[in-house]
Coordinates of N, CA and C in Angstrom, one line a residue:
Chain A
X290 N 136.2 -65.9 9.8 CA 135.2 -66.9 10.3 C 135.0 -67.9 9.2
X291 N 134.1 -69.1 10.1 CA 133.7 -70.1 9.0 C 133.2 -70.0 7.7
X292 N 133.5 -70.4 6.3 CA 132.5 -70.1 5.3 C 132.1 -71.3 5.4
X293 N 130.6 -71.4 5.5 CA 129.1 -72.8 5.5 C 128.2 -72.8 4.3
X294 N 128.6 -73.7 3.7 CA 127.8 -73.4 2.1 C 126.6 -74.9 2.5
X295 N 125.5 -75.0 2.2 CA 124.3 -76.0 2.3 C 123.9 -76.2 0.8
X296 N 123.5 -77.5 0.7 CA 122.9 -78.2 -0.7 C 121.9 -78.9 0.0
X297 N 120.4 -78.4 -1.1 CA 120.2 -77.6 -1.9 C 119.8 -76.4 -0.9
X298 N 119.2 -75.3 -1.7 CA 119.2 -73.8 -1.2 C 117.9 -74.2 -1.1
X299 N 117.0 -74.8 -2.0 CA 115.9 -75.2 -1.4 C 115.2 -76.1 -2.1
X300 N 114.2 -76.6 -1.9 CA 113.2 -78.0 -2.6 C 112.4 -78.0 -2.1
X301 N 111.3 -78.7 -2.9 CA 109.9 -79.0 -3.1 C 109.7 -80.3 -3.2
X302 N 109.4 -81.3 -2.2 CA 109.5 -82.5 -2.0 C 107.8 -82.8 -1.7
X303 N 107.9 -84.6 -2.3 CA 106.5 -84.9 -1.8 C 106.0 -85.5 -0.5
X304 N 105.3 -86.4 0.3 CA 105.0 -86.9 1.6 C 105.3 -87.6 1.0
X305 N 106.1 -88.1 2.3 CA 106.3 -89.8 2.5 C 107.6 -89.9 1.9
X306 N 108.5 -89.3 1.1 CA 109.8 -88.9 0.7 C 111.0 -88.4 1.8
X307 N 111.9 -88.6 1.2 CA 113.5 -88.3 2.2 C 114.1 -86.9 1.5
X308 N 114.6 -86.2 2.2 CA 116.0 -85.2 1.7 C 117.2 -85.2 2.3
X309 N 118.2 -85.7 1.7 CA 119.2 -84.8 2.6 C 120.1 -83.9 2.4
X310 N 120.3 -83.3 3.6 CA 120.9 -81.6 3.2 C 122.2 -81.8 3.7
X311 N 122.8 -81.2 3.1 CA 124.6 -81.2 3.1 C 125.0 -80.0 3.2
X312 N 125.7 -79.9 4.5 CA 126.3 -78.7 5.1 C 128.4 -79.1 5.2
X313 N 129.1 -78.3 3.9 CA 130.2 -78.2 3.9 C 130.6 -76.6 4.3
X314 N 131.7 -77.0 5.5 CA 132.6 -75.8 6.3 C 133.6 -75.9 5.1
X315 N 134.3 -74.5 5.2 CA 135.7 -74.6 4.5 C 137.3 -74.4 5.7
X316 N 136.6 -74.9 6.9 CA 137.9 -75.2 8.3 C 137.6 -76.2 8.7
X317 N 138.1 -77.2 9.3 CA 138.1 -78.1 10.5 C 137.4 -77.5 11.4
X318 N 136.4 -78.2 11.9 CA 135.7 -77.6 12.9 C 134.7 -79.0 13.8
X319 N 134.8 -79.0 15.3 CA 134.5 -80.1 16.0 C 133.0 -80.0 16.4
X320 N 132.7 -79.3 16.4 CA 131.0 -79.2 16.6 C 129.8 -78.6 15.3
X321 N 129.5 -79.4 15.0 CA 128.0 -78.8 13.9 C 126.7 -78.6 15.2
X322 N 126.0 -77.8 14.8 CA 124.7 -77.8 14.8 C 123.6 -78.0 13.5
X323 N 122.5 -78.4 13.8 CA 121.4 -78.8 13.1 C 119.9 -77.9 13.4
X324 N 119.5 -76.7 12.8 CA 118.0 -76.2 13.7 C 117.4 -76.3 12.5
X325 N 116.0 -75.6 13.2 CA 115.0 -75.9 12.5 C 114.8 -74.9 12.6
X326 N 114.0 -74.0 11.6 CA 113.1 -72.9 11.7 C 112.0 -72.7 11.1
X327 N 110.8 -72.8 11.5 CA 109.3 -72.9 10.9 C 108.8 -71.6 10.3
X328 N 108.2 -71.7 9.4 CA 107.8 -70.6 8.8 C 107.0 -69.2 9.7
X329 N 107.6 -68.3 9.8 CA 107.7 -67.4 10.8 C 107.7 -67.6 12.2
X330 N 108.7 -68.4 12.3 CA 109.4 -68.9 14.0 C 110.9 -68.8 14.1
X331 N 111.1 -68.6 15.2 CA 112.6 -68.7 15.7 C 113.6 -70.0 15.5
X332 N 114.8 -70.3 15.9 CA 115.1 -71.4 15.5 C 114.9 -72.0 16.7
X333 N 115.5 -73.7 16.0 CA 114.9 -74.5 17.4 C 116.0 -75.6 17.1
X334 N 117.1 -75.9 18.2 CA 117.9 -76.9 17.9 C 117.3 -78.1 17.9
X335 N 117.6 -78.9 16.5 CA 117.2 -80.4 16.5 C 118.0 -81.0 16.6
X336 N 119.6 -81.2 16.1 CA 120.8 -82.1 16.9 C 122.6 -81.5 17.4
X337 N 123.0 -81.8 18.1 CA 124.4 -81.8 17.6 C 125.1 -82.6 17.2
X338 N 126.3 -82.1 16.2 CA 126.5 -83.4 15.8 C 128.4 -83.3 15.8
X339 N 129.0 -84.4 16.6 CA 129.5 -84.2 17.5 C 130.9 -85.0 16.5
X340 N 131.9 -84.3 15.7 CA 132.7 -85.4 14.6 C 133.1 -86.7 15.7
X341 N 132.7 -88.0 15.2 CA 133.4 -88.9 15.6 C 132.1 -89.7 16.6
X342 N 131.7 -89.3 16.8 CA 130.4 -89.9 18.0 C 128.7 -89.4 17.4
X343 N 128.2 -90.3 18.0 CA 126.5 -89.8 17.6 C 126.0 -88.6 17.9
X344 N 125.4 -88.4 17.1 CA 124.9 -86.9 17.2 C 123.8 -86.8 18.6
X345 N 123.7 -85.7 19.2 CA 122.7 -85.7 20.7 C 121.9 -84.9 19.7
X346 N 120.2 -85.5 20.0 CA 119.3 -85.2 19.3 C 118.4 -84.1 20.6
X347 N 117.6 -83.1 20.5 CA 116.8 -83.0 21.8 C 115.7 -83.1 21.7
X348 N 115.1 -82.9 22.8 CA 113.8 -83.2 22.9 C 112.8 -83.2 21.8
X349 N 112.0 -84.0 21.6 CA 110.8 -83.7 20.1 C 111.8 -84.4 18.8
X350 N 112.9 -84.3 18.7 CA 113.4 -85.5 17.5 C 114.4 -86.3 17.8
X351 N 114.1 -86.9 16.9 CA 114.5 -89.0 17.1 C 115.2 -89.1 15.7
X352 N 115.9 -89.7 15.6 CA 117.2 -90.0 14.9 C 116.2 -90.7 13.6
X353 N 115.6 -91.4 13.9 CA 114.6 -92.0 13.2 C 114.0 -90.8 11.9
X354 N 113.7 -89.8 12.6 CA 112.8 -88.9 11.8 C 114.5 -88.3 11.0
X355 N 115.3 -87.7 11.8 CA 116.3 -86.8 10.8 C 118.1 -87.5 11.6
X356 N 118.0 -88.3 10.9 CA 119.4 -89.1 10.8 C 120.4 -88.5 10.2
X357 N 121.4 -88.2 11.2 CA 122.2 -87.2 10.8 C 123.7 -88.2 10.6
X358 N 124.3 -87.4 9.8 CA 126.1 -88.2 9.5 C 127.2 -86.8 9.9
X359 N 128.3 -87.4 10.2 CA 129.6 -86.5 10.6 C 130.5 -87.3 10.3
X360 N 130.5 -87.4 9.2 CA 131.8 -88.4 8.4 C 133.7 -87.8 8.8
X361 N 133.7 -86.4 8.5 CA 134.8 -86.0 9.0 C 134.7 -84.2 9.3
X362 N 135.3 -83.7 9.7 CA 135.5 -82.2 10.6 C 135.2 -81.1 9.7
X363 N 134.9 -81.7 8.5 CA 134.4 -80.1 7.7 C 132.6 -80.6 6.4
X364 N 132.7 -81.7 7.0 CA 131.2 -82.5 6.7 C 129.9 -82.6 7.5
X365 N 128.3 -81.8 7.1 CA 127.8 -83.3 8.1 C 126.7 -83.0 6.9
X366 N 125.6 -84.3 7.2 CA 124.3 -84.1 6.5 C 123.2 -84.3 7.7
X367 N 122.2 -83.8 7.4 CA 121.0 -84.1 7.8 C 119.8 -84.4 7.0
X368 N 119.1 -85.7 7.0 CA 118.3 -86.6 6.5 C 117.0 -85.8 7.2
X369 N 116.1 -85.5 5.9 CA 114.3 -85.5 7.0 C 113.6 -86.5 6.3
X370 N 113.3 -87.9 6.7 CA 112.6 -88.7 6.3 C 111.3 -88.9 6.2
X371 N 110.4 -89.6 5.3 CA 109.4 -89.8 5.4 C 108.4 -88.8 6.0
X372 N 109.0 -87.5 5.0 CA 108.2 -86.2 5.6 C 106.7 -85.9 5.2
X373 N 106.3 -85.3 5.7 CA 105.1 -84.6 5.8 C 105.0 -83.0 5.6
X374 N 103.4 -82.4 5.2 CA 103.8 -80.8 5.2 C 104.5 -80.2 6.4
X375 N 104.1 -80.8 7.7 CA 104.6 -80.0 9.0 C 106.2 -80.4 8.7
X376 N 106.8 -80.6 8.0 CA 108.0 -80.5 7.7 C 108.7 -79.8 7.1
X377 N 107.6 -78.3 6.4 CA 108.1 -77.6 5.7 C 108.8 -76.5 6.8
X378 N 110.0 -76.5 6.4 CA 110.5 -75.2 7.4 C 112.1 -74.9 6.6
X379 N 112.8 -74.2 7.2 CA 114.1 -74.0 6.6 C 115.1 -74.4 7.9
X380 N 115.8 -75.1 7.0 CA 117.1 -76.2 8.2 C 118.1 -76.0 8.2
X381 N 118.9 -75.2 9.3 CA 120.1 -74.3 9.2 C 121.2 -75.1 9.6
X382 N 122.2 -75.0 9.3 CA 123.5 -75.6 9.9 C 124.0 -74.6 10.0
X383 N 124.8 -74.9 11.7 CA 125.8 -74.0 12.4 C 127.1 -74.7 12.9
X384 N 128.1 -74.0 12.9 CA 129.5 -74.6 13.1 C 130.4 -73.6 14.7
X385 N 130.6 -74.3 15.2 CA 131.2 -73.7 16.3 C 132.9 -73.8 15.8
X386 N 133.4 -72.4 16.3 CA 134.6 -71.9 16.1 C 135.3 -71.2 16.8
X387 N 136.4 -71.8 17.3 CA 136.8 -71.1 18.5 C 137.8 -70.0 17.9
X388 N 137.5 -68.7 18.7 CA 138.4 -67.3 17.9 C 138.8 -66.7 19.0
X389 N 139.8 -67.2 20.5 CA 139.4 -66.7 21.1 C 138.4 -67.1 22.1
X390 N 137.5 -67.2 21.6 CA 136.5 -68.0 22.5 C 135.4 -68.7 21.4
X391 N 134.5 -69.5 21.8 CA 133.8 -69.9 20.9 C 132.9 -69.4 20.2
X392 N 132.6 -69.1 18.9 CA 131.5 -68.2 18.1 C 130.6 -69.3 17.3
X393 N 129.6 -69.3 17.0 CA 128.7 -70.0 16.3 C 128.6 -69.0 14.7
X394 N 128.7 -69.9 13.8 CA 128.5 -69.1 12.5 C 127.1 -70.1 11.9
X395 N 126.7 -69.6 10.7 CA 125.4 -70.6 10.2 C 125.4 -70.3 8.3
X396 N 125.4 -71.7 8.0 CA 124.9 -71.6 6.6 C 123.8 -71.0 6.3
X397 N 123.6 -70.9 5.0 CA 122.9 -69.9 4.6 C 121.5 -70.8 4.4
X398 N 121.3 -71.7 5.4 CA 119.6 -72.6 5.2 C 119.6 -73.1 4.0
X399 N 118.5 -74.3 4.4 CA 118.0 -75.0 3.0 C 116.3 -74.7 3.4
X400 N 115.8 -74.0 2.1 CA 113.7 -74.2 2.4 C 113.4 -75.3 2.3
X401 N 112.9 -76.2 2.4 CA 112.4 -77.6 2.4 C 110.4 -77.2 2.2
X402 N 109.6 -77.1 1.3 CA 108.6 -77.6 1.3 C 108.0 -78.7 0.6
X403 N 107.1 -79.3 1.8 CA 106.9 -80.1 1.4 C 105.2 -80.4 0.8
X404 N 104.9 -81.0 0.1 CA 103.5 -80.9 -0.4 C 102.5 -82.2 -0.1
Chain B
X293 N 115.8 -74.8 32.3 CA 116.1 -74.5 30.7 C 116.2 -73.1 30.7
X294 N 117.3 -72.6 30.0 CA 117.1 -70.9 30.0 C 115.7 -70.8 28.8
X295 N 114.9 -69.5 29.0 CA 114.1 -69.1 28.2 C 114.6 -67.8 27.8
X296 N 114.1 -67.3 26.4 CA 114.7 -66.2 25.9 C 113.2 -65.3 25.1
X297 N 113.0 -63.9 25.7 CA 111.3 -63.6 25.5 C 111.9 -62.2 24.5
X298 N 111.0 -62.3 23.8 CA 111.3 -60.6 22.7 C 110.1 -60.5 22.7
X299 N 109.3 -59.3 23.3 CA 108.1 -59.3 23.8 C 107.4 -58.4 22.5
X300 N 108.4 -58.2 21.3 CA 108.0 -57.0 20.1 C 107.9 -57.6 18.9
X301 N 107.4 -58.4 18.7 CA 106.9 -59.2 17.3 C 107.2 -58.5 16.2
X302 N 107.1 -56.8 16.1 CA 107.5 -55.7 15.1 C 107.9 -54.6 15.8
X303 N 109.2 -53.9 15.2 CA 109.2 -52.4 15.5 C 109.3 -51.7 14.0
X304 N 108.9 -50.4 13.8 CA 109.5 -49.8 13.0 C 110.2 -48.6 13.1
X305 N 111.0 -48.3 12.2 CA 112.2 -47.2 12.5 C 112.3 -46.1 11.0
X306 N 112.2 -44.8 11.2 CA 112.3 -43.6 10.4 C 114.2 -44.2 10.0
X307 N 114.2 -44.1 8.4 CA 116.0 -43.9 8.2 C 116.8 -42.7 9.0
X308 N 117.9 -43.0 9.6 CA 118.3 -42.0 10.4 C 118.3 -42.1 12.1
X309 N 117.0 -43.1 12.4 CA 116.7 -42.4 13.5 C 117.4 -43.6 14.6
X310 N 117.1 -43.9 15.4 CA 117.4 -45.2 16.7 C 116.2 -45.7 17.0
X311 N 116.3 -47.2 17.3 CA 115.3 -47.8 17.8 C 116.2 -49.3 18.7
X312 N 115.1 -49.1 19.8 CA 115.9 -50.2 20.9 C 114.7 -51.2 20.7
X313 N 115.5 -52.6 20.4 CA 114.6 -53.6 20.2 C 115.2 -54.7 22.0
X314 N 114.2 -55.0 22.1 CA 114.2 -55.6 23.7 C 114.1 -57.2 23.6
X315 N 114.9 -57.4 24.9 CA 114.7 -58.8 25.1 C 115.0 -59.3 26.5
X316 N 114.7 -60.1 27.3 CA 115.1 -60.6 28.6 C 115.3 -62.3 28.4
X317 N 115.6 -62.5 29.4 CA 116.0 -64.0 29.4 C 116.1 -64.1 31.3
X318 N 115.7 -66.1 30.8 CA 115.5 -66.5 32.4 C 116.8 -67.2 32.5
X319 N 117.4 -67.0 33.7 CA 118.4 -68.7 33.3 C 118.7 -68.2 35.4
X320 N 119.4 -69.5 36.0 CA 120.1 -69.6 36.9 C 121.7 -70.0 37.1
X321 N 122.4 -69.5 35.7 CA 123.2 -69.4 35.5 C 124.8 -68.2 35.7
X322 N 125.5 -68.0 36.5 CA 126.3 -66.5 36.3 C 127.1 -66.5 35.3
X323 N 127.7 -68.0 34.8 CA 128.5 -68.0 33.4 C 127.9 -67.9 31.8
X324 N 127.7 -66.9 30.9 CA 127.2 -67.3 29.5 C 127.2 -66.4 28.9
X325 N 126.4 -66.3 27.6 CA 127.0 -65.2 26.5 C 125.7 -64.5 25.7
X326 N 125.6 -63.6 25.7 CA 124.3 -63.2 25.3 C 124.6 -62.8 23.5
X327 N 123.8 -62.6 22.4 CA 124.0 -62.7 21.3 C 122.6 -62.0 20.9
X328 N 123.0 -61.2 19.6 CA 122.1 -60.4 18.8 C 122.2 -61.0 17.2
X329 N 121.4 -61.7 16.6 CA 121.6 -62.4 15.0 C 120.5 -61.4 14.4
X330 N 121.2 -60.8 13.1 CA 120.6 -60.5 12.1 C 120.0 -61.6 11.2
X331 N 118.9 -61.4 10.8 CA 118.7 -62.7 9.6 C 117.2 -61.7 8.5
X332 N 118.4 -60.9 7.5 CA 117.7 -60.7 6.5 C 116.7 -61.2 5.4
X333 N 115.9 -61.1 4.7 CA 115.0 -61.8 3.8 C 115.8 -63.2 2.7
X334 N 117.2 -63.1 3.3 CA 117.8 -63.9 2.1 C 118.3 -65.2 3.1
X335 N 117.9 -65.3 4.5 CA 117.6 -66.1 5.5 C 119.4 -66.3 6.3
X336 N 120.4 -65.8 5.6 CA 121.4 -66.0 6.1 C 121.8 -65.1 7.6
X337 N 121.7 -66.1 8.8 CA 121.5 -65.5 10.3 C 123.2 -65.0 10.4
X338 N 123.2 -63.9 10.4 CA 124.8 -62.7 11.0 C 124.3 -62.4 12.4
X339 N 125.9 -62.7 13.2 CA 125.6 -62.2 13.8 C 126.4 -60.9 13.9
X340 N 125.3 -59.9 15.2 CA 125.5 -58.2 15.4 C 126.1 -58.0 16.4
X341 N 126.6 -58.7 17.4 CA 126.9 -58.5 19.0 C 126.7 -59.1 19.9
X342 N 128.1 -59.5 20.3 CA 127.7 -60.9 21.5 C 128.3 -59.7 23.2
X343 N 127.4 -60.3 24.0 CA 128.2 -59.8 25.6 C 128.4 -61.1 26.0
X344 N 129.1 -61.4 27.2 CA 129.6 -62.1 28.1 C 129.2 -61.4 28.9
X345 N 128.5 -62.3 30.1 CA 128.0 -62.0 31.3 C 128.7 -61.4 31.8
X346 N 130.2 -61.7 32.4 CA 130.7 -61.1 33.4 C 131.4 -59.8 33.1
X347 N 131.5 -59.7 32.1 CA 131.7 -58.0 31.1 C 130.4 -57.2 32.3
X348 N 130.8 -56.0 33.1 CA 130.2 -55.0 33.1 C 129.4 -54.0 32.2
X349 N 131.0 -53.6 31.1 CA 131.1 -52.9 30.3 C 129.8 -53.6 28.9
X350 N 128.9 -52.8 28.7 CA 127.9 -52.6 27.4 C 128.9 -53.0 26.4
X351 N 128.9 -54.2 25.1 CA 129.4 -54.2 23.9 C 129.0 -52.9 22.8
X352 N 129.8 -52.7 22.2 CA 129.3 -51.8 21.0 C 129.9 -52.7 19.9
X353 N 129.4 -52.3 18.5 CA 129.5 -52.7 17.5 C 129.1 -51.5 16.6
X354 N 130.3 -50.6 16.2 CA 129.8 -49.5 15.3 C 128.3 -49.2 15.8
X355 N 127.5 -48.9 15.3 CA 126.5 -48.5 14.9 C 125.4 -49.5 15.7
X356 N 125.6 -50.4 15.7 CA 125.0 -51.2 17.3 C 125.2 -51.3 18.7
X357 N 124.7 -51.3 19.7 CA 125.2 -51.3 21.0 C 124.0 -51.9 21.6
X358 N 124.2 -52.7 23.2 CA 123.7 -53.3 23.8 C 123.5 -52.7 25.5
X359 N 122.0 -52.9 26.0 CA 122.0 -52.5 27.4 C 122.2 -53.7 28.1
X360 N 123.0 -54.2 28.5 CA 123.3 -55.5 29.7 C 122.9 -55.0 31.1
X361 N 121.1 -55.7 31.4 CA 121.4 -55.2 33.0 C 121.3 -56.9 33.3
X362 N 122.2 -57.3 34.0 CA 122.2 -58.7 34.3 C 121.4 -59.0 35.8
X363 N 121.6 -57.9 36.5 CA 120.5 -58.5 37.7 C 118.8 -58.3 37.3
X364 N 118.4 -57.3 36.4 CA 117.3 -57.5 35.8 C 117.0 -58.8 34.9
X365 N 118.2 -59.5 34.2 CA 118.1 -60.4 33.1 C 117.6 -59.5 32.0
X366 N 118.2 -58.2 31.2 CA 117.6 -57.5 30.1 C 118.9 -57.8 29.5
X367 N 118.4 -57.3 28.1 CA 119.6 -57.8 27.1 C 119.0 -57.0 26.2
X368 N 119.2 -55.6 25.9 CA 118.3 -54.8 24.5 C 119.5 -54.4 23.4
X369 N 119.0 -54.4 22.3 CA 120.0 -54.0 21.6 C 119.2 -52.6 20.7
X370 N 120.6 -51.3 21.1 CA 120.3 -49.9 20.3 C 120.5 -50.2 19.0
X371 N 119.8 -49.7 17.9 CA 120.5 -49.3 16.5 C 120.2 -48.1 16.0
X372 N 121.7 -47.1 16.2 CA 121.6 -46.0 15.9 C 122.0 -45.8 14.4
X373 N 121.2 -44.4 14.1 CA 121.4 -44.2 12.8 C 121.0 -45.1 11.8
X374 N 119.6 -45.8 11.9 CA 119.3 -46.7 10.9 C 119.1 -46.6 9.6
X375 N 119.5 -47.9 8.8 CA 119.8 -47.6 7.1 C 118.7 -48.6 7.1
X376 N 118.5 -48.2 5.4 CA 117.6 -49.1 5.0 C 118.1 -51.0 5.1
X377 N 119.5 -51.3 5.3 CA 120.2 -52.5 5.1 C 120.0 -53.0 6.7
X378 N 119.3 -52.2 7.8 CA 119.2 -52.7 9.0 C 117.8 -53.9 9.2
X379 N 117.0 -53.2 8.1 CA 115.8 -54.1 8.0 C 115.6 -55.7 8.1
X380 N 115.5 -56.2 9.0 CA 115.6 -57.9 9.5 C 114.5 -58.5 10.0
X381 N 115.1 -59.5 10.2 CA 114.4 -60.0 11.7 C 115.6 -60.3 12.5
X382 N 115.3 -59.8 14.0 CA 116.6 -59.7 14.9 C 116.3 -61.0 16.0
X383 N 117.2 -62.0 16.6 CA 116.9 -62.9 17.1 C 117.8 -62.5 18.4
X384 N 117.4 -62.4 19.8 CA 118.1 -62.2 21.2 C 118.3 -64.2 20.9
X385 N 119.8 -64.2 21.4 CA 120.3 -65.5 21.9 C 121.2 -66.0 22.9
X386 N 121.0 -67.0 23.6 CA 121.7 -67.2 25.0 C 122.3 -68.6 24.8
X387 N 123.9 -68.2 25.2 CA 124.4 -70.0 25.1 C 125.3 -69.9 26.3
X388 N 124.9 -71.0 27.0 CA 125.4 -71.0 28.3 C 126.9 -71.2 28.5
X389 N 127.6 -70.6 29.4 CA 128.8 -71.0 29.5 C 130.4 -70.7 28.5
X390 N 131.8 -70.6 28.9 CA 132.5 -70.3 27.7 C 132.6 -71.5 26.7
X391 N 132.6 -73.0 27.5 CA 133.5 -74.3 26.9 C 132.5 -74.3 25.7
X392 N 133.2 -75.1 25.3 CA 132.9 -75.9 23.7 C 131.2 -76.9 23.4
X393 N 131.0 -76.7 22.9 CA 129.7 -77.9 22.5 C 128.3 -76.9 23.2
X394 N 128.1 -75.6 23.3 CA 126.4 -75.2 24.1 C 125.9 -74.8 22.6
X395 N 124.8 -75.3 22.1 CA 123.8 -74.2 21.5 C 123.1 -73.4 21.8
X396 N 122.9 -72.3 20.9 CA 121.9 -70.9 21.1 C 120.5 -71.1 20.6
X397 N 120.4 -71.1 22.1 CA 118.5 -70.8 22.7 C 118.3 -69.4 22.2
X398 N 117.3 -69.3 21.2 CA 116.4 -68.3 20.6 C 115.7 -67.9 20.7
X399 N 115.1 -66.3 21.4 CA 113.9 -65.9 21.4 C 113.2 -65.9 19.7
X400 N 111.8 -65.5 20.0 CA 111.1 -65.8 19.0 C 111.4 -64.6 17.7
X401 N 112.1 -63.4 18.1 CA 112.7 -63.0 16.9 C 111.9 -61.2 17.3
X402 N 112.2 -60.4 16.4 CA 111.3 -59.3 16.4 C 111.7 -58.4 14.8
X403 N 110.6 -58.2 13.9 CA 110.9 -58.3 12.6 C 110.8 -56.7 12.2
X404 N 112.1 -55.6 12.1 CA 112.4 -54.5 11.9 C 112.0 -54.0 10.7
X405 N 111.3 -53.1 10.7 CA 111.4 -52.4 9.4 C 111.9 -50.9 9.4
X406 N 112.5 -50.2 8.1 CA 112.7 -49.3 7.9 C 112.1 -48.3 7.7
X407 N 112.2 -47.5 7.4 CA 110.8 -46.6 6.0 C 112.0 -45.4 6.0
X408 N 112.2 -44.8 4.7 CA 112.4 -43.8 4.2 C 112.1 -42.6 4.9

């Protein structure tokens, strides 16, 4: 399976500040995901991100708030801008891999709080 | 929109023993893939066990195994013989379809503990 390493593992950022988190695969791989997970909550997809074309964001975020890049097949980042506390949560990247059929694997999250 | 319910917020389990952690899902779908993710205190989500709908046959995974009743929409997963290293939070997940590009819709999780 995919190895997904994320920078940083975690941070303590202020309001009104940017982060962005970098999610390196060590395969080629044509679909990332982007979720969210709030402090004792499930995850919640916020984009995919699609190598080569714009990422599809879903419902509740806007490109605006977390501007995402997919520069090439074993790259992407995700930007949370001009955050706030409700932004503290941990932000996972997942990579779809087909083995057979398709499997989703997931970095090991970034904490993001924010103060 | 498929929804995905884990109606057990906590279970807990004696080392040794089994415990079936539950989950259902809505969808009007007959093609998709149901999924079991461990995600230990160190936040990295494993996953435990995927079915395919049109599989009759219950997946096993060593020491894990799943009830698939698909005309109910249940999806529980057994863990027998539990170790202290089973201790999680367990996430039921549904991604529709075999092709390329679906993400996994998450129930809200149900957080295991062990005890000695």
């Amino acid at each position: 399976s995919a190895v997904i390493s994320q920078k940083p593992s975690r941070d303590i950022c202020q309001r009104g500040t940017s982060l962005t988190i970098q999610c390196q695969v060590d395969s080629q791989v044509t679909m990332m995901f982007w979720y969210r997970q709030q402090p004792g909550q499930s995850l919640t997809l916020i984009a995919t991100a699609n190598q080569g074309s714009e990422a599809t964001y879903e419902s509740g975020f806007v490109i605006d708030k977390f501007p995402i890049s997919r520069p090439n097949l074993t790259f992407s980042t995700l930007t949370v801008s001009n955050m706030s506390p409700e932004d503290s949560s941990i932000y996972l990247c997942s990579v779809e891999e087909y083995q057979g059929r398709y499997e989703q694997y997931f970095g090991p999250g970034t904490r993001l709080t924010v103060t | 929109a498929q929804t995905v319910t884990q109606s057990q917020p906590e279970m807990s389990v004696q080392e040794a023993e089994t415990v079936t952690l539950s989950c259902t899902y809505d969808t009007s779908e007959s093609d998709y893939y149901l999924f079991w993710y461990k995600q230990p205190p160190s936040r990295q989500m494993i996953l435990v066990i995927r079915q395919e709908a049109y599989k009759q046959q219950n997946a096993t995974e060593n020491r894990f195994s799943v009830n698939f009743q698909k005309a109910a929409k249940s999806f529980s997963l057994k863990i027998s013989d539990s170790q202290l290293g089973d201790a999680a939070m367990y996430f039921c997940a549904y991604r529709s379809a075999p092709n390329s590009g679906y993400a996994l819709n998450f129930g809200k999780g149900t957080s295991l503990l062990v005890t000695p």
